[in-house]
PDB file of C-alpha atoms in Angstrom:
ATOM      1  CA  MET A   1     173.228  31.715 156.886  1.00 50.00           C
ATOM      2  CA  PRO A   2     170.997  33.803 154.561  1.00 57.00           C
ATOM      3  CA  GLN A   3     167.375  32.751 154.339  1.00 66.00           C
ATOM      4  CA  LEU A   4     166.783  30.369 151.451  1.00 72.00           C
ATOM      5  CA  ALA A   5     164.139  31.192 148.878  1.00 83.00           C
ATOM      6  CA  ARG A   6     162.574  29.348 145.968  1.00 87.00           C
ATOM      7  CA  ARG A   7     164.233  30.365 142.711  1.00 92.00           C
ATOM      8  CA  LEU A   8     163.526  29.257 139.167  1.00 93.00           C
ATOM      9  CA  PHE A   9     166.119  28.880 136.426  1.00 94.00           C
ATOM     10  CA  VAL A  10     165.815  28.114 132.740  1.00 91.00           C
ATOM     11  CA  LEU A  11     166.359  24.486 131.709  1.00 91.00           C
ATOM     12  CA  PRO A  12     169.523  24.288 129.552  1.00 87.00           C
ATOM     13  CA  PRO A  13     168.712  23.002 126.021  1.00 87.00           C
ATOM     14  CA  GLU A  14     170.909  19.901 126.305  1.00 86.00           C
ATOM     15  CA  LEU A  15     168.927  18.707 129.338  1.00 90.00           C
ATOM     16  CA  GLU A  16     165.452  18.989 127.789  1.00 91.00           C
ATOM     17  CA  GLY A  17     165.391  15.446 126.361  1.00 91.00           C
ATOM     18  CA  ALA A  18     166.416  13.839 129.629  1.00 92.00           C
ATOM     19  CA  ALA A  19     163.944  16.003 131.545  1.00 93.00           C
ATOM     20  CA  ARG A  20     160.980  15.045 129.340  1.00 91.00           C
ATOM     21  CA  ASN A  21     161.895  11.353 129.478  1.00 90.00           C
ATOM     22  CA  TRP A  22     162.047  11.535 133.259  1.00 91.00           C
ATOM     23  CA  LEU A  23     158.545  13.015 133.435  1.00 88.00           C
ATOM     24  CA  GLU A  24     157.001  10.758 130.792  1.00 88.00           C
ATOM     25  CA  LEU A  25     158.438   7.493 132.119  1.00 86.00           C
ATOM     26  CA  GLY A  26     157.816   8.359 135.743  1.00 79.00           C
ATOM     27  CA  GLU A  27     160.399   9.010 138.445  1.00 70.00           C
ATOM     28  CA  ARG A  28     162.912   6.256 138.949  1.00 81.00           C
ATOM     29  CA  THR A  29     166.281   5.779 140.604  1.00 90.00           C
ATOM     30  CA  PRO A  30     168.680   8.558 139.555  1.00 94.00           C
ATOM     31  CA  ARG A  31     171.925   7.522 137.920  1.00 93.00           C
ATOM     32  CA  ALA A  32     174.908   7.501 140.246  1.00 96.00           C
ATOM     33  CA  ALA A  33     176.665  10.848 140.531  1.00 97.00           C
ATOM     34  CA  ARG A  34     180.402  10.966 139.920  1.00 97.00           C
ATOM     35  CA  TYR A  35     182.492  13.015 142.293  1.00 98.00           C
ATOM     36  CA  ALA A  36     183.961  16.171 140.769  1.00 98.00           C
ATOM     37  CA  SER A  37     185.859  19.271 141.833  1.00 98.00           C
ATOM     38  CA  SER A  38     185.792  22.760 140.379  1.00 98.00           C
ATOM     39  CA  VAL A  39     187.823  25.891 141.138  1.00 98.00           C
ATOM     40  CA  VAL A  40     186.490  29.427 140.925  1.00 98.00           C
ATOM     41  CA  LEU A  41     189.483  31.624 140.038  1.00 98.00           C
ATOM     42  CA  LEU A  42     189.189  35.190 141.284  1.00 98.00           C
ATOM     43  CA  ARG A  43     190.906  38.508 140.788  1.00 97.00           C
ATOM     44  CA  ASP A  44     190.062  42.134 141.476  1.00 96.00           C
ATOM     45  CA  SER A  45     189.749  44.627 138.618  1.00 95.00           C
ATOM     46  CA  PRO A  46     188.691  48.282 138.256  1.00 95.00           C
ATOM     47  CA  THR A  47     185.267  47.092 137.027  1.00 92.00           C
ATOM     48  CA  GLY A  48     184.734  44.597 139.850  1.00 94.00           C
ATOM     49  CA  LEU A  49     185.473  41.001 140.731  1.00 97.00           C
ATOM     50  CA  GLU A  50     186.537  38.849 137.784  1.00 98.00           C
ATOM     51  CA  THR A  51     186.478  35.082 137.361  1.00 98.00           C
ATOM     52  CA  TRP A  52     187.799  32.684 134.717  1.00 98.00           C
ATOM     53  CA  LEU A  53     185.175  30.911 132.623  1.00 98.00           C
ATOM     54  CA  GLY A  54     185.764  28.376 129.884  1.00 98.00           C
ATOM     55  CA  TYR A  55     183.763  26.627 127.159  1.00 97.00           C
ATOM     56  CA  ARG A  56     183.249  22.893 127.671  1.00 93.00           C
ATOM     57  CA  PRO A  57     182.778  20.848 124.465  1.00 86.00           C
ATOM     58  CA  GLY A  58     180.112  18.165 124.549  1.00 79.00           C
ATOM     59  CA  SER A  59     177.547  17.904 127.312  1.00 79.00           C
ATOM     60  CA  SER A  60     179.005  18.529 130.760  1.00 88.00           C
ATOM     61  CA  PRO A  61     177.174  18.425 134.105  1.00 93.00           C
ATOM     62  CA  LEU A  62     179.186  21.549 134.942  1.00 94.00           C
ATOM     63  CA  GLY A  63     177.541  23.484 132.094  1.00 94.00           C
ATOM     64  CA  VAL A  64     178.428  24.513 128.540  1.00 95.00           C
ATOM     65  CA  VAL A  65     180.316  27.429 130.084  1.00 97.00           C
ATOM     66  CA  ALA A  66     181.840  26.738 133.476  1.00 97.00           C
ATOM     67  CA  PHE A  67     184.548  27.282 136.005  1.00 98.00           C
ATOM     68  CA  PRO A  68     187.578  24.979 135.598  1.00 98.00           C
ATOM     69  CA  GLY A  69     186.830  21.483 136.877  1.00 97.00           C
ATOM     70  CA  GLY A  70     185.935  17.886 136.185  1.00 96.00           C
ATOM     71  CA  SER A  71     185.677  14.325 137.504  1.00 97.00           C
ATOM     72  CA  LEU A  72     187.955  13.039 140.212  1.00 98.00           C
ATOM     73  CA  ASP A  73     190.575  10.565 139.029  1.00 96.00           C
ATOM     74  CA  PRO A  74     191.882   7.397 140.765  1.00 96.00           C
ATOM     75  CA  SER A  75     195.364   8.946 140.700  1.00 96.00           C
ATOM     76  CA  ASP A  76     194.086  11.731 142.962  1.00 97.00           C
ATOM     77  CA  ASP A  77     194.562   9.183 145.773  1.00 97.00           C
ATOM     78  CA  ASP A  78     198.277   8.757 145.022  1.00 97.00           C
ATOM     79  CA  PRO A  79     200.871  10.048 147.511  1.00 97.00           C
ATOM     80  CA  VAL A  80     201.684  13.716 146.997  1.00 97.00           C
ATOM     81  CA  GLY A  81     203.686  16.400 148.807  1.00 97.00           C
ATOM     82  CA  TRP A  82     201.258  18.470 150.870  1.00 98.00           C
ATOM     83  CA  PHE A  83     201.500  21.941 152.387  1.00 98.00           C
ATOM     84  CA  GLY A  84     198.589  23.589 154.161  1.00 98.00           C
ATOM     85  CA  PRO A  85     195.470  22.355 155.969  1.00 97.00           C
ATOM     86  CA  SER A  86     195.375  18.585 156.453  1.00 98.00           C
ATOM     87  CA  PRO A  87     192.873  16.227 154.816  1.00 98.00           C
ATOM     88  CA  GLN A  88     191.203  15.913 158.238  1.00 98.00           C
ATOM     89  CA  HIS A  89     190.751  19.689 158.362  1.00 97.00           C
ATOM     90  CA  TRP A  90     189.339  19.699 154.852  1.00 98.00           C
ATOM     91  CA  ALA A  91     186.851  16.960 155.756  1.00 97.00           C
ATOM     92  CA  GLU A  92     185.609  19.100 158.653  1.00 96.00           C
ATOM     93  CA  GLN A  93     185.335  22.170 156.421  1.00 94.00           C
ATOM     94  CA  MET A  94     183.415  20.206 153.798  1.00 95.00           C
ATOM     95  CA  GLY A  95     181.061  18.593 156.327  1.00 95.00           C
ATOM     96  CA  THR A  96     182.039  14.985 155.634  1.00 96.00           C
ATOM     97  CA  ASP A  97     183.440  12.124 157.713  1.00 96.00           C
ATOM     98  CA  ASP A  98     185.185  10.682 154.657  1.00 98.00           C
ATOM     99  CA  VAL A  99     188.709  12.083 155.003  1.00 98.00           C
ATOM    100  CA  GLY A 100     189.932  10.161 151.945  1.00 98.00           C
ATOM    101  CA  LEU A 101     187.200  11.666 149.773  1.00 98.00           C
ATOM    102  CA  ALA A 102     187.924  15.152 151.079  1.00 98.00           C
ATOM    103  CA  ARG A 103     191.601  14.691 150.197  1.00 98.00           C
ATOM    104  CA  ARG A 104     190.658  13.417 146.738  1.00 98.00           C
ATOM    105  CA  HIS A 105     188.474  16.481 146.125  1.00 98.00           C
ATOM    106  CA  VAL A 106     191.305  18.840 147.084  1.00 98.00           C
ATOM    107  CA  VAL A 107     193.920  17.101 144.916  1.00 98.00           C
ATOM    108  CA  GLY A 108     191.391  16.778 142.082  1.00 98.00           C
ATOM    109  CA  ALA A 109     190.583  20.493 142.280  1.00 98.00           C
ATOM    110  CA  ILE A 110     194.244  21.478 142.023  1.00 98.00           C
ATOM    111  CA  ARG A 111     194.805  18.982 139.186  1.00 98.00           C
ATOM    112  CA  GLU A 112     191.776  20.083 137.157  1.00 98.00           C
ATOM    113  CA  LEU A 113     192.731  23.740 137.573  1.00 98.00           C
ATOM    114  CA  PHE A 114     196.213  22.959 136.255  1.00 98.00           C
ATOM    115  CA  GLU A 115     194.930  20.940 133.297  1.00 97.00           C
ATOM    116  CA  GLU A 116     192.376  23.491 132.160  1.00 96.00           C
ATOM    117  CA  THR A 117     194.143  26.791 132.930  1.00 97.00           C
ATOM    118  CA  GLY A 118     197.788  26.049 133.715  1.00 97.00           C
ATOM    119  CA  VAL A 119     197.412  27.752 137.098  1.00 98.00           C
ATOM    120  CA  LEU A 120     199.312  25.560 139.558  1.00 98.00           C
ATOM    121  CA  LEU A 121     198.642  25.770 143.286  1.00 98.00           C
ATOM    122  CA  ALA A 122     201.901  24.071 144.187  1.00 98.00           C
ATOM    123  CA  GLY A 123     205.416  25.002 145.195  1.00 97.00           C
ATOM    124  CA  PRO A 124     208.770  23.729 146.498  1.00 97.00           C
ATOM    125  CA  ASP A 125     207.968  24.868 150.048  1.00 97.00           C
ATOM    126  CA  ALA A 126     205.124  26.138 152.213  1.00 96.00           C
ATOM    127  CA  SER A 127     205.628  29.800 151.336  1.00 96.00           C
ATOM    128  CA  SER A 128     206.252  29.898 147.577  1.00 96.00           C
ATOM    129  CA  THR A 129     204.595  28.800 144.348  1.00 97.00           C
ATOM    130  CA  VAL A 130     205.654  27.965 140.817  1.00 94.00           C
ATOM    131  CA  GLU A 131     206.177  30.986 138.558  1.00 92.00           C
ATOM    132  CA  ALA A 132     206.249  31.478 134.774  1.00 86.00           C
ATOM    133  CA  ASN A 133     203.723  28.726 134.069  1.00 88.00           C
ATOM    134  CA  SER A 134     203.058  29.706 130.432  1.00 86.00           C
ATOM    135  CA  THR A 135     206.085  28.063 128.820  1.00 93.00           C
ATOM    136  CA  ALA A 136     205.940  25.289 126.210  1.00 95.00           C
ATOM    137  CA  ASP A 137     207.330  22.856 128.799  1.00 96.00           C
ATOM    138  CA  TRP A 138     204.432  23.518 131.154  1.00 96.00           C
ATOM    139  CA  MET A 139     201.924  23.162 128.316  1.00 97.00           C
ATOM    140  CA  ARG A 140     203.402  19.752 127.503  1.00 97.00           C
ATOM    141  CA  ALA A 141     203.013  18.780 131.156  1.00 97.00           C
ATOM    142  CA  ARG A 142     199.366  19.901 131.107  1.00 97.00           C
ATOM    143  CA  GLU A 143     198.688  17.926 127.928  1.00 97.00           C
ATOM    144  CA  ALA A 144     200.305  14.792 129.408  1.00 97.00           C
ATOM    145  CA  VAL A 145     198.236  15.026 132.587  1.00 97.00           C
ATOM    146  CA  ALA A 146     195.012  15.774 130.676  1.00 95.00           C
ATOM    147  CA  ALA A 147     195.607  12.788 128.369  1.00 94.00           C
ATOM    148  CA  GLN A 148     196.431  10.634 131.416  1.00 93.00           C
ATOM    149  CA  GLU A 149     199.834   9.834 129.924  1.00 95.00           C
ATOM    150  CA  LYS A 150     201.346  10.965 133.218  1.00 95.00           C
ATOM    151  CA  SER A 151     199.665  11.372 136.582  1.00 96.00           C
ATOM    152  CA  PHE A 152     199.464  14.802 138.160  1.00 98.00           C
ATOM    153  CA  THR A 153     201.113  13.575 141.355  1.00 97.00           C
ATOM    154  CA  GLU A 154     203.980  12.034 139.357  1.00 97.00           C
ATOM    155  CA  MET A 155     204.484  15.325 137.499  1.00 97.00           C
ATOM    156  CA  LEU A 156     204.682  17.219 140.799  1.00 97.00           C
ATOM    157  CA  SER A 157     207.067  14.706 142.369  1.00 97.00           C
ATOM    158  CA  LYS A 158     209.510  14.856 139.451  1.00 96.00           C
ATOM    159  CA  ARG A 159     209.646  18.639 139.795  1.00 96.00           C
ATOM    160  CA  GLY A 160     210.042  18.599 143.567  1.00 97.00           C
ATOM    161  CA  LEU A 161     206.686  20.288 144.098  1.00 97.00           C
ATOM    162  CA  SER A 162     203.957  19.875 146.686  1.00 98.00           C
ATOM    163  CA  VAL A 163     200.327  20.997 146.556  1.00 98.00           C
ATOM    164  CA  ARG A 164     199.524  24.214 148.438  1.00 98.00           C
ATOM    165  CA  THR A 165     196.140  23.402 149.958  1.00 98.00           C
ATOM    166  CA  ASP A 166     196.213  26.680 151.904  1.00 98.00           C
ATOM    167  CA  LEU A 167     195.579  28.480 148.592  1.00 97.00           C
ATOM    168  CA  LEU A 168     192.130  26.891 148.244  1.00 97.00           C
ATOM    169  CA  LYS A 169     188.944  27.892 150.056  1.00 96.00           C
ATOM    170  CA  PRO A 170     185.830  25.671 150.134  1.00 96.00           C
ATOM    171  CA  LEU A 171     182.708  27.187 148.584  1.00 96.00           C
ATOM    172  CA  VAL A 172     179.651  24.982 147.991  1.00 95.00           C
ATOM    173  CA  ASN A 173     178.540  21.456 147.128  1.00 97.00           C
ATOM    174  CA  TRP A 174     176.197  21.002 144.129  1.00 97.00           C
ATOM    175  CA  LEU A 175     174.500  17.784 143.079  1.00 97.00           C
ATOM    176  CA  SER A 176     173.257  17.390 139.485  1.00 96.00           C
ATOM    177  CA  PRO A 177     169.471  17.069 138.989  1.00 95.00           C
ATOM    178  CA  ASP A 178     168.079  13.549 139.437  1.00 95.00           C
ATOM    179  CA  PHE A 179     166.881  13.317 135.825  1.00 94.00           C
ATOM    180  CA  ALA A 180     170.247  14.081 134.179  1.00 94.00           C
ATOM    181  CA  HIS A 181     171.927  11.240 132.268  1.00 91.00           C
ATOM    182  CA  THR A 182     175.369  12.284 133.484  1.00 93.00           C
ATOM    183  CA  ARG A 183     175.494  13.498 137.063  1.00 95.00           C
ATOM    184  CA  PHE A 184     178.191  15.108 139.199  1.00 97.00           C
ATOM    185  CA  ASN A 185     178.482  15.606 142.922  1.00 98.00           C
ATOM    186  CA  THR A 186     180.682  18.677 142.689  1.00 98.00           C
ATOM    187  CA  ARG A 187     182.687  20.422 145.360  1.00 98.00           C
ATOM    188  CA  TYR A 188     183.457  24.008 144.402  1.00 98.00           C
ATOM    189  CA  PHE A 189     186.537  25.781 145.723  1.00 98.00           C
ATOM    190  CA  ALA A 190     187.878  29.311 145.270  1.00 97.00           C
ATOM    191  CA  ALA A 191     191.421  30.524 144.655  1.00 97.00           C
ATOM    192  CA  THR A 192     193.300  33.581 143.502  1.00 97.00           C
ATOM    193  CA  VAL A 193     196.051  33.284 140.898  1.00 96.00           C
ATOM    194  CA  PRO A 194     199.563  32.910 142.395  1.00 96.00           C
ATOM    195  CA  VAL A 195     202.204  35.542 141.671  1.00 94.00           C
ATOM    196  CA  ASN A 196     203.575  35.488 138.112  1.00 95.00           C
ATOM    197  CA  GLN A 197     201.059  32.945 136.856  1.00 96.00           C
ATOM    198  CA  GLN A 198     198.415  33.536 134.203  1.00 95.00           C
ATOM    199  CA  PRO A 199     195.577  31.230 133.094  1.00 97.00           C
ATOM    200  CA  THR A 200     195.525  30.015 129.479  1.00 96.00           C
ATOM    201  CA  ILE A 201     193.335  27.467 127.692  1.00 96.00           C
ATOM    202  CA  LEU A 202     194.688  23.973 127.033  1.00 95.00           C
ATOM    203  CA  GLY A 203     196.359  23.794 123.631  1.00 91.00           C
ATOM    204  CA  SER A 204     194.708  20.589 122.387  1.00 91.00           C
ATOM    205  CA  LYS A 205     191.215  20.966 123.856  1.00 87.00           C
ATOM    206  CA  GLY A 206     190.724  24.633 124.634  1.00 88.00           C
ATOM    207  CA  VAL A 207     188.165  26.509 122.530  1.00 94.00           C
ATOM    208  CA  TRP A 208     187.416  29.608 124.576  1.00 98.00           C
ATOM    209  CA  GLY A 209     188.292  30.888 128.019  1.00 98.00           C
ATOM    210  CA  ARG A 210     188.865  34.300 129.565  1.00 98.00           C
ATOM    211  CA  TRP A 211     188.479  36.501 132.603  1.00 98.00           C
ATOM    212  CA  VAL A 212     184.861  37.637 132.891  1.00 98.00           C
ATOM    213  CA  THR A 213     183.669  40.521 135.055  1.00 98.00           C
ATOM    214  CA  ALA A 214     180.934  38.979 137.201  1.00 98.00           C
ATOM    215  CA  ALA A 215     178.817  42.156 137.376  1.00 97.00           C
ATOM    216  CA  GLU A 216     178.956  42.566 133.591  1.00 97.00           C
ATOM    217  CA  ALA A 217     177.985  38.944 132.969  1.00 97.00           C
ATOM    218  CA  ILE A 218     175.001  39.263 135.312  1.00 97.00           C
ATOM    219  CA  ALA A 219     173.959  42.604 133.783  1.00 97.00           C
ATOM    220  CA  LEU A 220     173.904  40.957 130.342  1.00 97.00           C
ATOM    221  CA  ARG A 221     172.402  37.654 131.535  1.00 95.00           C
ATOM    222  CA  ASP A 222     169.259  38.022 129.396  1.00 95.00           C
ATOM    223  CA  THR A 223     171.236  38.702 126.206  1.00 97.00           C
ATOM    224  CA  PRO A 224     173.233  36.287 124.003  1.00 97.00           C
ATOM    225  CA  ALA A 225     176.393  38.418 124.329  1.00 97.00           C
ATOM    226  CA  LEU A 226     178.612  35.749 125.892  1.00 97.00           C
ATOM    227  CA  GLY A 227     177.242  32.885 123.800  1.00 97.00           C
ATOM    228  CA  ASP A 228     177.713  34.859 120.586  1.00 98.00           C
ATOM    229  CA  GLU A 229     181.287  35.725 121.566  1.00 98.00           C
ATOM    230  CA  ILE A 230     182.147  32.057 122.129  1.00 98.00           C
ATOM    231  CA  GLY A 231     180.694  31.357 118.691  1.00 97.00           C
ATOM    232  CA  GLN A 232     179.968  27.643 118.986  1.00 96.00           C
ATOM    233  CA  GLY A 233     176.887  25.849 117.665  1.00 94.00           C
ATOM    234  CA  ASN A 234     175.572  25.279 121.183  1.00 94.00           C
ATOM    235  CA  THR A 235     176.302  28.806 122.448  1.00 96.00           C
ATOM    236  CA  VAL A 236     175.254  31.276 119.719  1.00 97.00           C
ATOM    237  CA  GLY A 237     171.978  33.008 120.550  1.00 97.00           C
ATOM    238  CA  LEU A 238     171.784  31.558 124.056  1.00 96.00           C
ATOM    239  CA  THR A 239     171.505  33.523 127.289  1.00 96.00           C
ATOM    240  CA  LEU A 240     173.675  33.089 130.353  1.00 96.00           C
ATOM    241  CA  GLY A 241     171.154  30.782 132.039  1.00 93.00           C
ATOM    242  CA  GLN A 242     171.190  28.467 129.022  1.00 94.00           C
ATOM    243  CA  LEU A 243     174.986  28.235 129.128  1.00 96.00           C
ATOM    244  CA  LEU A 244     175.575  27.887 132.879  1.00 95.00           C
ATOM    245  CA  VAL A 245     174.148  25.504 135.441  1.00 94.00           C
ATOM    246  CA  PRO A 246     172.178  27.232 138.229  1.00 95.00           C
ATOM    247  CA  GLY A 247     175.024  26.824 140.726  1.00 95.00           C
ATOM    248  CA  SER A 248     177.459  28.719 138.512  1.00 96.00           C
ATOM    249  CA  GLU A 249     174.916  31.465 137.861  1.00 96.00           C
ATOM    250  CA  ILE A 250     174.278  31.889 141.597  1.00 95.00           C
ATOM    251  CA  MET A 251     178.024  32.049 142.309  1.00 96.00           C
ATOM    252  CA  LEU A 252     178.406  34.704 139.608  1.00 97.00           C
ATOM    253  CA  GLU A 253     175.640  36.711 141.284  1.00 95.00           C
ATOM    254  CA  LYS A 254     177.424  36.545 144.616  1.00 94.00           C
ATOM    255  CA  MET A 255     180.678  37.670 142.980  1.00 96.00           C
ATOM    256  CA  ALA A 256     178.878  40.540 141.260  1.00 96.00           C
ATOM    257  CA  ASN A 257     177.671  41.763 144.638  1.00 94.00           C
ATOM    258  CA  ALA A 258     180.893  41.159 146.579  1.00 94.00           C
ATOM    259  CA  ASN A 259     183.174  44.048 147.345  1.00 93.00           C
ATOM    260  CA  GLY A 260     186.305  42.407 145.966  1.00 94.00           C
ATOM    261  CA  CYS A 261     188.194  39.135 146.440  1.00 95.00           C
ATOM    262  CA  ILE A 262     188.767  39.440 150.171  1.00 94.00           C
ATOM    263  CA  ALA A 263     185.100  40.108 150.894  1.00 93.00           C
ATOM    264  CA  TYR A 264     183.983  37.193 148.728  1.00 94.00           C
ATOM    265  CA  LEU A 265     186.491  34.766 150.233  1.00 92.00           C
ATOM    266  CA  SER A 266     185.722  35.905 153.792  1.00 91.00           C
ATOM    267  CA  TYR A 267     182.008  35.165 153.496  1.00 88.00           C
ATOM    268  CA  LYS A 268     181.008  32.493 156.032  1.00 83.00           C
ATOM    269  CA  ARG A 269     179.575  29.421 154.322  1.00 85.00           C
ATOM    270  CA  LYS A 270     178.041  26.386 155.996  1.00 85.00           C
ATOM    271  CA  ALA A 271     178.360  22.898 154.531  1.00 84.00           C
ATOM    272  CA  HIS A 272     175.177  22.333 152.531  1.00 88.00           C
ATOM    273  CA  VAL A 273     174.265  20.271 149.457  1.00 92.00           C
ATOM    274  CA  TYR A 274     172.358  22.219 146.797  1.00 94.00           C
ATOM    275  CA  GLN A 275     170.407  20.519 144.025  1.00 95.00           C
ATOM    276  CA  ALA A 276     168.164  21.802 141.247  1.00 95.00           C
ATOM    277  CA  LYS A 277     164.813  20.034 140.928  1.00 95.00           C
ATOM    278  CA  LEU A 278     162.711  19.712 137.785  1.00 94.00           C
ATOM    279  CA  VAL A 279     159.377  21.564 137.910  1.00 92.00           C
ATOM    280  CA  ASP A 280     156.607  22.360 135.429  1.00 89.00           C
ATOM    281  CA  GLU A 281     155.734  26.048 135.519  1.00 88.00           C
ATOM    282  CA  GLY A 282     152.714  26.663 133.330  1.00 87.00           C
ATOM    283  CA  GLY A 283     153.884  24.263 130.652  1.00 85.00           C
ATOM    284  CA  PHE A 284     157.534  25.349 130.876  1.00 88.00           C
ATOM    285  CA  LEU A 285     160.030  22.890 132.322  1.00 93.00           C
ATOM    286  CA  MET A 286     162.344  24.765 134.667  1.00 94.00           C
ATOM    287  CA  LEU A 287     164.872  24.092 137.401  1.00 95.00           C
ATOM    288  CA  GLU A 288     163.923  24.986 140.955  1.00 96.00           C
ATOM    289  CA  VAL A 289     166.591  25.728 143.544  1.00 94.00           C
ATOM    290  CA  GLU A 290     166.306  26.573 147.212  1.00 89.00           C
ATOM    291  CA  ALA A 291     169.031  29.211 147.466  1.00 78.00           C
ATOM    292  CA  ALA A 292     169.666  32.601 148.972  1.00 71.00           C
ATOM    293  CA  ARG A 293     168.690  35.631 146.949  1.00 64.00           C
ATOM    294  CA  THR A 294     171.720  37.688 146.032  1.00 57.00           C
ATOM    295  CA  VAL A 295     170.172  40.648 144.231  1.00 48.00           C
ATOM    296  CA  ALA A 296     167.764  42.898 146.116  1.00 38.00           C
ATOM    297  CA  GLY A 297     164.343  42.943 144.520  1.00 35.00           C
ATOM    298  CA  GLU A 298     165.293  40.452 141.827  1.00 38.00           C
ATOM    299  CA  PRO A 299     162.470  38.653 140.027  1.00 37.00           C
ATOM    300  CA  GLN A 300     161.595  35.202 141.262  1.00 37.00           C
ATOM    301  CA  ARG A 301     161.881  33.651 137.829  1.00 38.00           C
ATOM    302  CA  GLU A 302     165.194  33.595 135.977  1.00 35.00           C
ATOM    303  CA  ARG A 303     164.569  33.352 132.226  1.00 33.00           C
TER     304      ARG A 303
END
C-alpha cells in the first residue's frame, strides 16, 4: 500500500457554516452517518481515462459534483436475482463481517447507478447484460425507482433480470467529516459501461452530467472551468476542490495517472476507511486527509 501523507484540501463553501459551529461550540458527538454507495464509471478515450460526473442539487455529502450514488434504501435488502461474487465474498473484499450490509451496499450501488445514469449492471443470465437502455420505457422505469413508486428489485424481477455483481469492483470507503450536518459512510465501487449502454441524466432531476477526462479535470483544477460549464448558482466561479469532496478529487487524480481502465481496475487496494478532518491552517479552515500522493512533486496544499 502506498505510503500515506498529510494532504490539505479546500473546505467546500456549503460546509463552512457547520465547520465554524463545530469549532465555536466545541467538539461533540458527530451525527450518525448514513450508509451510501457510489459507482465510478470508467471508459478509455484517446485523451485518457474518462469518468462520468454529475451535478447534485442541494447539499450532498458526496459533493456538489460527484460520481453517481446515494443513500442505501430498505428495499436494497429485498430478494433479488444474483450473478457473480457472493455477498460473503463482497464482505471479505470490503473488510467487514456484516454480510448483510455488504450485500446492501452492492445492490444499492447498482440501483443508484441505474437511477442516476440509466446504466444497468444486470442481465438475464451470468454472461449477458441489458442493451439499448436509453428508451422512453427505461426512463420511466428509472423515474419510478427514483421516486420510490416501484422498488429496484421489483423492476428487475418483472423483467427477468438479475444483478451482475461481477461487473463491480470495490474501491474505497470514505466517511464524511465529523462536523458535517449530513454524513455518509460511503462505499465506492468502479465499473465500465456494458455493451450497447450509454449513461444519460435522469429526466426529472438531472441538471448536468457528462463524461469527463480525468487528466483534463485535474489540469484545470485551479480554474472555474467545470463550475462555469455547469452554470448553477453554487458552481459558477468555483474550482474543482470547491465542487468535489476530497475523496472524489483523490480518485480523479488516480484516474489521471492510470494507464487506462485495466490498469486502474487492477490496482491492489486494501480495505481502509478514509476521513477528512477539520484543521485551521493560518486562519483558513481546511480539510486534512491522510492519503497517498498521486502526483509526483505535487504541492502539499490543495487550494
